[in-house]
Coordinates of C-alpha atoms and ligand atoms in Angstrom, one line a residue:
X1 CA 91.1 55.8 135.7
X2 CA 93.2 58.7 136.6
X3 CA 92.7 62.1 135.1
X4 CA 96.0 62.8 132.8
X5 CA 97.8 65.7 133.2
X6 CA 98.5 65.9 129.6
X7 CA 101.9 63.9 129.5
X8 CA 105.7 64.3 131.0
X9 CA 107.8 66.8 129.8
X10 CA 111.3 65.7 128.0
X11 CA 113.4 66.5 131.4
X12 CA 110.8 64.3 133.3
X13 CA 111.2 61.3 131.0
X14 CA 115.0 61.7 131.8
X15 CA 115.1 62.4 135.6
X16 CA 111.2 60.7 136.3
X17 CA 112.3 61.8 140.0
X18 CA 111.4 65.1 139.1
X19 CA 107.7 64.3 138.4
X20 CA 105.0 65.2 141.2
X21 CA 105.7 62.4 144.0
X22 CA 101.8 61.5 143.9
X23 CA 101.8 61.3 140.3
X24 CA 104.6 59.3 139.7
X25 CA 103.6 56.5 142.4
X26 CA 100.7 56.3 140.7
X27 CA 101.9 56.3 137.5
X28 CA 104.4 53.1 138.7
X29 CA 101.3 51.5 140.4
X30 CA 98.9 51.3 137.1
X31 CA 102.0 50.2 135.3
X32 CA 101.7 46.4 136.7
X33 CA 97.5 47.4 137.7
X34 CA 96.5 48.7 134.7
X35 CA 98.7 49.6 131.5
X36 CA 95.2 51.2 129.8
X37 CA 95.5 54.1 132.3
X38 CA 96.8 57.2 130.8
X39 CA 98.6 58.0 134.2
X40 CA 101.1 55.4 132.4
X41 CA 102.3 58.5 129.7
X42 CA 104.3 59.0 133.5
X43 CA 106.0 55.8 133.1
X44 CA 107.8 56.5 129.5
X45 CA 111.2 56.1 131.1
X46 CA 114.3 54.0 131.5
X47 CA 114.4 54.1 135.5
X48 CA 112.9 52.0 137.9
X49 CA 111.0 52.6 141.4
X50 CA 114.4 53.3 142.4
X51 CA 115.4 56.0 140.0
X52 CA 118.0 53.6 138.5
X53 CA 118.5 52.8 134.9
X54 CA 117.0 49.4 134.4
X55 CA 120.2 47.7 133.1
X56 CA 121.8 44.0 133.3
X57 CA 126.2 44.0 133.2
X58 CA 127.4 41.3 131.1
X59 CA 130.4 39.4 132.6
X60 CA 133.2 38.3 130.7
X61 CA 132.2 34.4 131.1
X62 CA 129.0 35.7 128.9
X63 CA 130.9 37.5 126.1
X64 CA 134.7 36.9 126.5
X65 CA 135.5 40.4 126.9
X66 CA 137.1 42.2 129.4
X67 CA 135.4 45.3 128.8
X68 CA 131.7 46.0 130.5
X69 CA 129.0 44.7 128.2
X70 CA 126.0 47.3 129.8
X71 CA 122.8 46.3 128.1
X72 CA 119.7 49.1 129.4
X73 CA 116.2 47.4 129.1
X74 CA 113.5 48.4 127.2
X75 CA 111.2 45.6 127.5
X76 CA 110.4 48.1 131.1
X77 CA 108.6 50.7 129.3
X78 CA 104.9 50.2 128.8
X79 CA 103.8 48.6 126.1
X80 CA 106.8 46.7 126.4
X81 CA 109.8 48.6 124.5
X82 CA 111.1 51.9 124.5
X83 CA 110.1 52.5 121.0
X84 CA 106.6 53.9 122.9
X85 CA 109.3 57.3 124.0
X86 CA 109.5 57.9 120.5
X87 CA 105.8 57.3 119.6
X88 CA 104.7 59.7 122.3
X89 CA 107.5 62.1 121.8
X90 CA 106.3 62.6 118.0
X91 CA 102.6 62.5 118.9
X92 CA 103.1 65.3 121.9
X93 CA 105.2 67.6 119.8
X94 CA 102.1 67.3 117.2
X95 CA 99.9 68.7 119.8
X96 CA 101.5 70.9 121.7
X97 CA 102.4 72.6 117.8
X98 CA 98.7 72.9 117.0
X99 CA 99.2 70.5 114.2
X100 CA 97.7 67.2 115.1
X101 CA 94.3 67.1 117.6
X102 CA 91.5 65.0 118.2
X103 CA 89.8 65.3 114.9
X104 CA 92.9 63.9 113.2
X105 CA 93.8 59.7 112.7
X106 CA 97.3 58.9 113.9
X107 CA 99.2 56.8 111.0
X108 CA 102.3 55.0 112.3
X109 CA 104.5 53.1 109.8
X110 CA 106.4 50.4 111.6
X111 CA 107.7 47.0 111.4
X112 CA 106.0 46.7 114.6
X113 CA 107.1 48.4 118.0
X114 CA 106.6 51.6 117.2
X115 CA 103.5 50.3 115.7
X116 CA 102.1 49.4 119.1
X117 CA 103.9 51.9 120.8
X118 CA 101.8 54.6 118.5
X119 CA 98.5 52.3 118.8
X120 CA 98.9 52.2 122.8
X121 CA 99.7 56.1 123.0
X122 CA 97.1 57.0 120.8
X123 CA 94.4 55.0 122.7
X124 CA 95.8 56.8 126.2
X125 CA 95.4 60.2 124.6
X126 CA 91.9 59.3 123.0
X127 CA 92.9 59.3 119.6
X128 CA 92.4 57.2 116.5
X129 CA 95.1 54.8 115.3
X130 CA 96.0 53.2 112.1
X131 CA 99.5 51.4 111.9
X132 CA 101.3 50.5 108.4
X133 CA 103.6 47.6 108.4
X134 CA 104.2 44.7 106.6
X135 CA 102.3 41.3 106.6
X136 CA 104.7 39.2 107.6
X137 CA 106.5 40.3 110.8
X138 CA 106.1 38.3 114.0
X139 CA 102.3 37.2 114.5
X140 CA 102.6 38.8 118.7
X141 CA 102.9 42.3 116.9
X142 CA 99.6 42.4 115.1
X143 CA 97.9 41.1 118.2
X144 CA 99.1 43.5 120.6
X145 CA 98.1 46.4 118.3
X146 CA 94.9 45.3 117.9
X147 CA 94.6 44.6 121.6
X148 CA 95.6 48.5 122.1
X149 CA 92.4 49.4 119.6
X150 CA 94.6 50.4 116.7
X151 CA 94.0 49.3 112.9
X152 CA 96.2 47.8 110.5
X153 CA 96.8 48.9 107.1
X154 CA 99.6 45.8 105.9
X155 CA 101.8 46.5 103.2
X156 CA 103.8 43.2 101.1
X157 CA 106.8 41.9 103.0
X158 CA 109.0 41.7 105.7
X159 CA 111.3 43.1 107.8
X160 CA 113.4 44.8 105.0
X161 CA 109.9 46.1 103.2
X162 CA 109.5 48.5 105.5
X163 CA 110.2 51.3 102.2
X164 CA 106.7 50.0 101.0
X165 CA 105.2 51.0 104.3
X166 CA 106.8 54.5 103.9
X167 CA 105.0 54.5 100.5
X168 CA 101.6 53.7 101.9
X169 CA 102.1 56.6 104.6
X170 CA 102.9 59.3 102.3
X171 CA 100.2 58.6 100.1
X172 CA 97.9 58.1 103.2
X173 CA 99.2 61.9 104.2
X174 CA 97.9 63.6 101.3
X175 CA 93.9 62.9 103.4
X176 CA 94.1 65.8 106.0
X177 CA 92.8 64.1 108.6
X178 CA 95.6 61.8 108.6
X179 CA 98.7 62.4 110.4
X180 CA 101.7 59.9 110.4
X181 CA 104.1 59.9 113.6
X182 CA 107.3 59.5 111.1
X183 CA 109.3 58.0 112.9
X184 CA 112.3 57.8 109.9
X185 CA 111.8 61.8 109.5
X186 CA 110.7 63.4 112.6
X187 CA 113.2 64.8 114.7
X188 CA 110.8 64.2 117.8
X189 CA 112.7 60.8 117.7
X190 CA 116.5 62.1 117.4
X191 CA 115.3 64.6 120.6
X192 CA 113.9 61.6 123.0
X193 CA 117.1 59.5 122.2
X194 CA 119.8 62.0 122.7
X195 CA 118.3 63.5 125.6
X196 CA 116.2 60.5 127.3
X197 CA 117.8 57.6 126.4
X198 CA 121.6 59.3 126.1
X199 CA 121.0 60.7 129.4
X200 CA 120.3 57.7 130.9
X201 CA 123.0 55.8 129.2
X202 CA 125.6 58.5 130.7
X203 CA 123.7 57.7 134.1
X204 CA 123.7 53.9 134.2
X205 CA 127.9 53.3 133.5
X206 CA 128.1 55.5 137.0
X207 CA 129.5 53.0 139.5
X208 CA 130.5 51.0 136.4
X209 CA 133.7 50.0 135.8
X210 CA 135.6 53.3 135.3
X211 CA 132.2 54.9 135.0
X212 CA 132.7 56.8 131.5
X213 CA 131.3 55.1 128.5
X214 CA 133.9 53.6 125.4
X215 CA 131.2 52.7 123.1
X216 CA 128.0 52.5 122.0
X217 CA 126.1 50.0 119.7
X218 CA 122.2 49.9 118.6
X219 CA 121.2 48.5 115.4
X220 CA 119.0 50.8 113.3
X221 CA 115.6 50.6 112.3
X222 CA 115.1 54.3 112.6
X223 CA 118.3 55.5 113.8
X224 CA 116.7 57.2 116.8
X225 CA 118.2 55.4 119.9
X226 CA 122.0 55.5 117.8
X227 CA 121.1 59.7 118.7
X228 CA 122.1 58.0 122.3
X229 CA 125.7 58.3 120.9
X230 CA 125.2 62.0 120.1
X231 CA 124.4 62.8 123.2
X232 CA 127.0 60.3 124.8
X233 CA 129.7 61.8 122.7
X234 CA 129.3 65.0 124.5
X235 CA 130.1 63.7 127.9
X236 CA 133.1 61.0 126.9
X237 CA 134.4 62.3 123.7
X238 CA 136.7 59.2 123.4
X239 CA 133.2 56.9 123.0
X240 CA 132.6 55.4 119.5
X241 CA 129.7 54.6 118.1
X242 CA 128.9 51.9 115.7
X243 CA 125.5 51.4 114.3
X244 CA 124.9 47.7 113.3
X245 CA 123.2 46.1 110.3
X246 CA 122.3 42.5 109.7
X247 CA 124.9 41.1 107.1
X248 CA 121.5 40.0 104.9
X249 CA 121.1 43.6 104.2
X250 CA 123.9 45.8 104.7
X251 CA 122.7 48.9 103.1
X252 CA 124.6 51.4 105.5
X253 CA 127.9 49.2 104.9
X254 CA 127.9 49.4 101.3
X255 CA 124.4 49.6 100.0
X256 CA 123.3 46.1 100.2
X257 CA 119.8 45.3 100.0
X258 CA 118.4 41.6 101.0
X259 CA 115.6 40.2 103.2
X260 CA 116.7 39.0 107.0
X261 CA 114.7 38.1 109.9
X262 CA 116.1 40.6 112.7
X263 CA 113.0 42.6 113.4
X264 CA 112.4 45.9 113.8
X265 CA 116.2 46.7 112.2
X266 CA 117.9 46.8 108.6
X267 CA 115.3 48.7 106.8
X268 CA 117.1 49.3 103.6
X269 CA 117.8 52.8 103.9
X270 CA 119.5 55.8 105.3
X271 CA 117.3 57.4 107.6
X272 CA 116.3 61.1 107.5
X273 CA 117.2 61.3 111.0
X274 CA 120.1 59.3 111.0
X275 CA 123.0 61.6 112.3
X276 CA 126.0 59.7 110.6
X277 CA 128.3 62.3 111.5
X278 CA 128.7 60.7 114.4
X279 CA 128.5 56.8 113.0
X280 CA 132.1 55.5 113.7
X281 CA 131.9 51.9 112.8
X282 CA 129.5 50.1 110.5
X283 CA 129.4 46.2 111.8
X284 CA 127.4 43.3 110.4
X285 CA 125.7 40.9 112.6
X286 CA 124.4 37.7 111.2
X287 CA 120.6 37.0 111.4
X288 CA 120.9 33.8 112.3
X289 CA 122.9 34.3 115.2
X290 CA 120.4 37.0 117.0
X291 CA 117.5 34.0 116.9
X292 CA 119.9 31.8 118.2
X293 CA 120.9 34.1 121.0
X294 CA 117.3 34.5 121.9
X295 CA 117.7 30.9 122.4
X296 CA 120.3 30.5 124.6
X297 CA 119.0 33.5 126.5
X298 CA 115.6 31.7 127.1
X299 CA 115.8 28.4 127.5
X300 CA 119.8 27.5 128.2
X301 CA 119.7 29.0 131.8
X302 CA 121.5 25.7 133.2
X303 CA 124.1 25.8 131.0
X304 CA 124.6 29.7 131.8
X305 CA 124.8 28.9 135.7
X306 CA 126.9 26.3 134.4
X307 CA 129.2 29.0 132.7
X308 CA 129.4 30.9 136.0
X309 CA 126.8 33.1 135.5
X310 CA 125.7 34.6 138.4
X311 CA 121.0 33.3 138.9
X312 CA 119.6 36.5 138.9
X313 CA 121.1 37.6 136.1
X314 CA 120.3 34.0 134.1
X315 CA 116.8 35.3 135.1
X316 CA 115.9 38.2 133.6
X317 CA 118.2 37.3 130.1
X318 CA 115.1 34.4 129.9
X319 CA 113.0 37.6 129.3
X320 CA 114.5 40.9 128.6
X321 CA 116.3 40.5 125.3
X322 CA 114.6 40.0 121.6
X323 CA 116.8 39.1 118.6
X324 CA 117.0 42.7 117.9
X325 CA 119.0 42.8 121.4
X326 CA 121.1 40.0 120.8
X327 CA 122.4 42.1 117.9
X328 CA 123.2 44.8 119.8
X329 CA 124.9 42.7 122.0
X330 CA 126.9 40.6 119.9
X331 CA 127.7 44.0 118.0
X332 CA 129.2 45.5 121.3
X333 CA 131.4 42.2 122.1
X334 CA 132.6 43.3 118.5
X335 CA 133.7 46.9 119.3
X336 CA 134.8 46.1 122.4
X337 CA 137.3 43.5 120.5
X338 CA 137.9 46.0 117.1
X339 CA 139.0 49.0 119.6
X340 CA 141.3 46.5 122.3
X341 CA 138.6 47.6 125.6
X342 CA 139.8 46.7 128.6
X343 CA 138.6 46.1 132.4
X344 CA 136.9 48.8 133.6
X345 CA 135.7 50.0 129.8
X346 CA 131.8 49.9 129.3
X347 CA 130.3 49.2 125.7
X348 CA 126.2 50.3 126.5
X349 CA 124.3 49.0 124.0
X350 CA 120.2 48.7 124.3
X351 CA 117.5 45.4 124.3
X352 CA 114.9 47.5 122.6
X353 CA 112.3 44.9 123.9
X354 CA 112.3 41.8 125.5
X355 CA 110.9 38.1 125.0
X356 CA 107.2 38.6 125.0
X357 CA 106.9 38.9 121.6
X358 CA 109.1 36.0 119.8
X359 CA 107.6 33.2 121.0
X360 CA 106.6 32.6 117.5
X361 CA 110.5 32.7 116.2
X362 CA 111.8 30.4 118.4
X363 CA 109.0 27.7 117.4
X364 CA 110.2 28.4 114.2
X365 CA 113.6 27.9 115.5
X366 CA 112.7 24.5 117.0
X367 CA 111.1 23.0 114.3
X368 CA 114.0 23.7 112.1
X369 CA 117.0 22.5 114.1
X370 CA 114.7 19.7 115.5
X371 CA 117.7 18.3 118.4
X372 CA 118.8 21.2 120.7
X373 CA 120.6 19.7 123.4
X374 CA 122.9 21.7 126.3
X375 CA 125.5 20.4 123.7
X376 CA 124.0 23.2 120.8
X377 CA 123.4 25.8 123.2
X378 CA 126.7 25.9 124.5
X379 CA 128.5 26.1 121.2
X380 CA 126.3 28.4 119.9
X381 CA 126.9 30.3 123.2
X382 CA 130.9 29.6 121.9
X383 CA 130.2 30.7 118.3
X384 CA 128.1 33.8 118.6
X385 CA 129.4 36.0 121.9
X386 CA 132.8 34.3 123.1
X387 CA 134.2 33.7 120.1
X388 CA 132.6 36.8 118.2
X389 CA 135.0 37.8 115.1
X390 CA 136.0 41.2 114.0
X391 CA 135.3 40.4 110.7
X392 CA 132.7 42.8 108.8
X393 CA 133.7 46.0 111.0
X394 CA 133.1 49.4 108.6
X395 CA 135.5 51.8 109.7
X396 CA 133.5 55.3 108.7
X397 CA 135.4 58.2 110.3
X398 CA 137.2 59.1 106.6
X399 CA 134.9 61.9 105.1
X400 CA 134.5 59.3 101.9
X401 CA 132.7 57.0 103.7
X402 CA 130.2 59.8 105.3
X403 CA 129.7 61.3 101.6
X404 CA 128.7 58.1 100.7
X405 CA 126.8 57.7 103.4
X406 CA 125.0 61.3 102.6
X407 CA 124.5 60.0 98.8
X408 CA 122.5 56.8 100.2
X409 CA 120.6 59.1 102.2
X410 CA 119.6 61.3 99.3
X411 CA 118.5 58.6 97.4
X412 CA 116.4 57.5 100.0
X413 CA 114.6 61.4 100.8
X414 CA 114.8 63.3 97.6
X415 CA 111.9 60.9 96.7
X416 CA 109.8 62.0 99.2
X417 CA 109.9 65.3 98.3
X418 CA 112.6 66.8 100.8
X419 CA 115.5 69.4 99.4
X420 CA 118.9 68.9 98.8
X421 CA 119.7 72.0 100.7
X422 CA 117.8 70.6 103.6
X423 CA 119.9 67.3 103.2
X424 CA 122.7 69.4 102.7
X425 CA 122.2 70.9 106.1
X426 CA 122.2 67.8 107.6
X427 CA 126.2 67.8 106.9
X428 CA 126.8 70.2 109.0
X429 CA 127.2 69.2 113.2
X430 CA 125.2 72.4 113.9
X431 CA 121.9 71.3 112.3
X432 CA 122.0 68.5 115.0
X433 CA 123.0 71.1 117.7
X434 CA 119.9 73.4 116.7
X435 CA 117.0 70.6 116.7
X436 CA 118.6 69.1 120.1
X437 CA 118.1 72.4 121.1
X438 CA 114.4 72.5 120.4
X439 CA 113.9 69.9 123.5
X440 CA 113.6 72.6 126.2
X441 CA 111.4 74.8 124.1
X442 CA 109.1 71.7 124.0
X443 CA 109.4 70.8 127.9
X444 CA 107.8 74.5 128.5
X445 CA 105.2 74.0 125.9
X446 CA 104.2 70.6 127.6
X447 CA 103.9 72.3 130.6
X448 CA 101.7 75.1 129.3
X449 CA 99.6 73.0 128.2
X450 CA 99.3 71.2 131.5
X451 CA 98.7 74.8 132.6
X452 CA 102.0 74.8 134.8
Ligands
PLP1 C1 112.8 45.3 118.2 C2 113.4 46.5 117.7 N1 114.7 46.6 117.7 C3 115.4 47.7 117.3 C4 114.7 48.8 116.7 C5 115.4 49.9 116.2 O1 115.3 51.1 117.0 P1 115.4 52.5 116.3 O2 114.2 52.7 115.5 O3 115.5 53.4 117.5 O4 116.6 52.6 115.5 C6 113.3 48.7 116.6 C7 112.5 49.8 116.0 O5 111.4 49.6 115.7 C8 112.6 47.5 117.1 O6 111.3 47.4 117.0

């Protein structure tokens, strides 16, 4: 085990170059050796060994766009999705701010990732964890929490239940010795996206087509990798963003509520840290579609190096993308239709994690459709990214659609005891500006505590 040196700063999760050479190779070593070692706090990062975005480019044969389909990989991180950045990034700022230590029990409500990303990062910093989500999410989830020491406290419900989880953390918070990385209010979360993972996203499209980004697409659960866009926005201007929803519960579109089976999106609600300022486009992806993706993605390899795709790439798509992925994906062949993107325009977009935890859904998926021939695969391959429709596209650049957007969001917070004025702050660009701000602040607080 290698003595930590507290944890990276925000710069070095961005530019991991800049960490201490010995550090950093040891940090990439334990990562396949040993993922309990807390050198791996080093690893919370989108680049490889190489210092290069871990990213796949999907062709046109793949999505029937011209435009560059740039999907950056999440299933990379440890833990195995990116949602442990915003797990530790909430948990460090706690520390470093006096107002979480080893005394306290480290409450993450989740639908799952950021449930074993707060469970994993809590065991590496020697602290207590007790993760609220709801009983019936994907059974890989519970396991690998429990496999990172961390307890579960399961609220009714799925995917879209995730307000009862919110519930249970609140009223868990009013026990001092409980603290709850909140993921849906902390701005820890909007700081790691924007700088980290918008950084990176500005990084990867270099060499790329015409190397600027058009668009962006993430689906929210918390709303903190659509910061990317905020921070994208500032280096291409012309990008748009579009935040996706499943079409089962399009509460961002026009306040619909319903259950769906994309996990770890769609939780029924406008999140505290949700910038929608800078939300462009609404678009509703179909649950069913994302599980059949995964499909295709996993077990249709022939009939993509059938389609032209090129093996190594067939490769890692058996792995890399989850259903919450696909959506993204199919969500970015939609903008890049909606807005006319041509050769040489990139649509990034993010597969939050990867394949090694939705074994159980496509069993499910078997045993429903029974026959899945090449013959399935390759319509569905038609149906879902070749032929994508621009049909349920929510154009919200008018100021009515962000008012209404702020109204959802009061009815969401107001509850939970936060102002209007603070909400009311929220309208305003410069309340964005002043907690993105806050990240270098935190990188020289990080590094006083390492006693650098
Ligand atoms: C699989 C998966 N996809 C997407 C998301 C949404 O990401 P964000 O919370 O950054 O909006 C999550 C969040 O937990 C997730 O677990």
């Amino acid at each position: 085990m290698n003595k930590v040196p507290f944890g990276p700063t925000y710069d070095e999760m961005l530019h991991p170059e800049t960490i201490s050479p010995d550090v950093r190779a040891t940090a990439l070593k334990q990562l396949h050796d040993n993922e309990m070692d807390p050198i791996n706090l080093f690893n919370i990062n989108w680049k490889d060994a190489d210092n290069k975005v871990r990213k796949i480019v999907l062709p046109p044969e793949l999505t029937g766009v011209d435009a560059n389909i740039v999907v950056m990989l999440g299933c990379g991180f440890p833990s195995g999705s990116h949602k442990v950045g915003p797990a530790y990034s909430t948990l460090i700022e706690g520390l470093v701010d006096g107002e979480i230590s080893a005394e306290h029990t480290i409450l993450g409500p989740s639908t799952g990732n950021f449930g074993i990303g707060t469970a994993y990062i809590s065991k590496l910093l020697g602290l207590k964890a007790v993760v609220i989500m709801p009983d019936n999410m994907s059974k890989e989830r519970y396991e690998r929490i429990r496999r990172y020491g961390g307890e579960l406290e399961l609220t009714p419900g799925s995917e879209s239940d995730v307000i009862l989880t919110l519930e249970r953390t609140h009223e868990m918070m009013k026990n001092p010795k409980n603290k709850a990385l909140a993921q849906f209010e902390l701005m820890a979360n909007y700081r790691f996206h924007r700088h980290v993972t918008g950084g990176s996203a500005i990084e990867a499209v270099k060499g790329v087509g015409n190397g600027r980004i058009a668009g962006f697409t993430s689906a929210p659960g918390s709303a903190g990798t659509l910061a990317a866009g905020d921070q994208i926005k500032v280096a291409f201007p012309e990008a748009k963003v579009a935040a996706l929803e499943p079409y089962e519960c399009s509460t961002l579109a026009n306040g619909g509520l319903g259950q769906h089976r994309i996990e770890g999106i769609g939780d029924k609600m406008c999140t505290l840290i949700h910038n929608v300022l800078t939300t462009d486009f609404i678009i509703l992806i179909k649950d069913e579609e994302t599980v059949q993706g995964v499909k295709v993605f996993h077990d249709g390899t022939d009939l993509l190096l059938k389609m032209g795709i090129d093996p190594a790439l067939a490769k890692i798509l058996t792995y890399a993308v989850g259903p919450s992925g696909i959506c993204n994906i199919i969500g970015a062949i939609k903008l890049a239709k909606h807005m006319r993107f041509g050769p040489g325009d990139n649509v990034v977009t993010i597969a939050t994690d990867g394949f090694d935890r939705y074994d159980s859904v496509l069993e499910e998926l078997n045993a429903r459709y029974l026959e899945l021939t090449e013959n399935v695969l390759s319509r569905w391959t038609q149906d879902i990214f070749i032929q994508a429709d621009e049909q349920h596209i929510y154009d919200v650049r008018r100021p009515a659609a962000k008012q209404r957007l702020f109204r959802q969001k009061e009815s969401d917070w107001l509850k939970f005891g936060y102002t209007q004025a603070y909400l009311d702050s929220m309208q305003d660009q410069a309340f964005w500006e002043a907690e993105y701000a806050k990240v270098a602040p935190y990188n020289h607080k990080i590094l006083a505590q390492r006693g650098e």
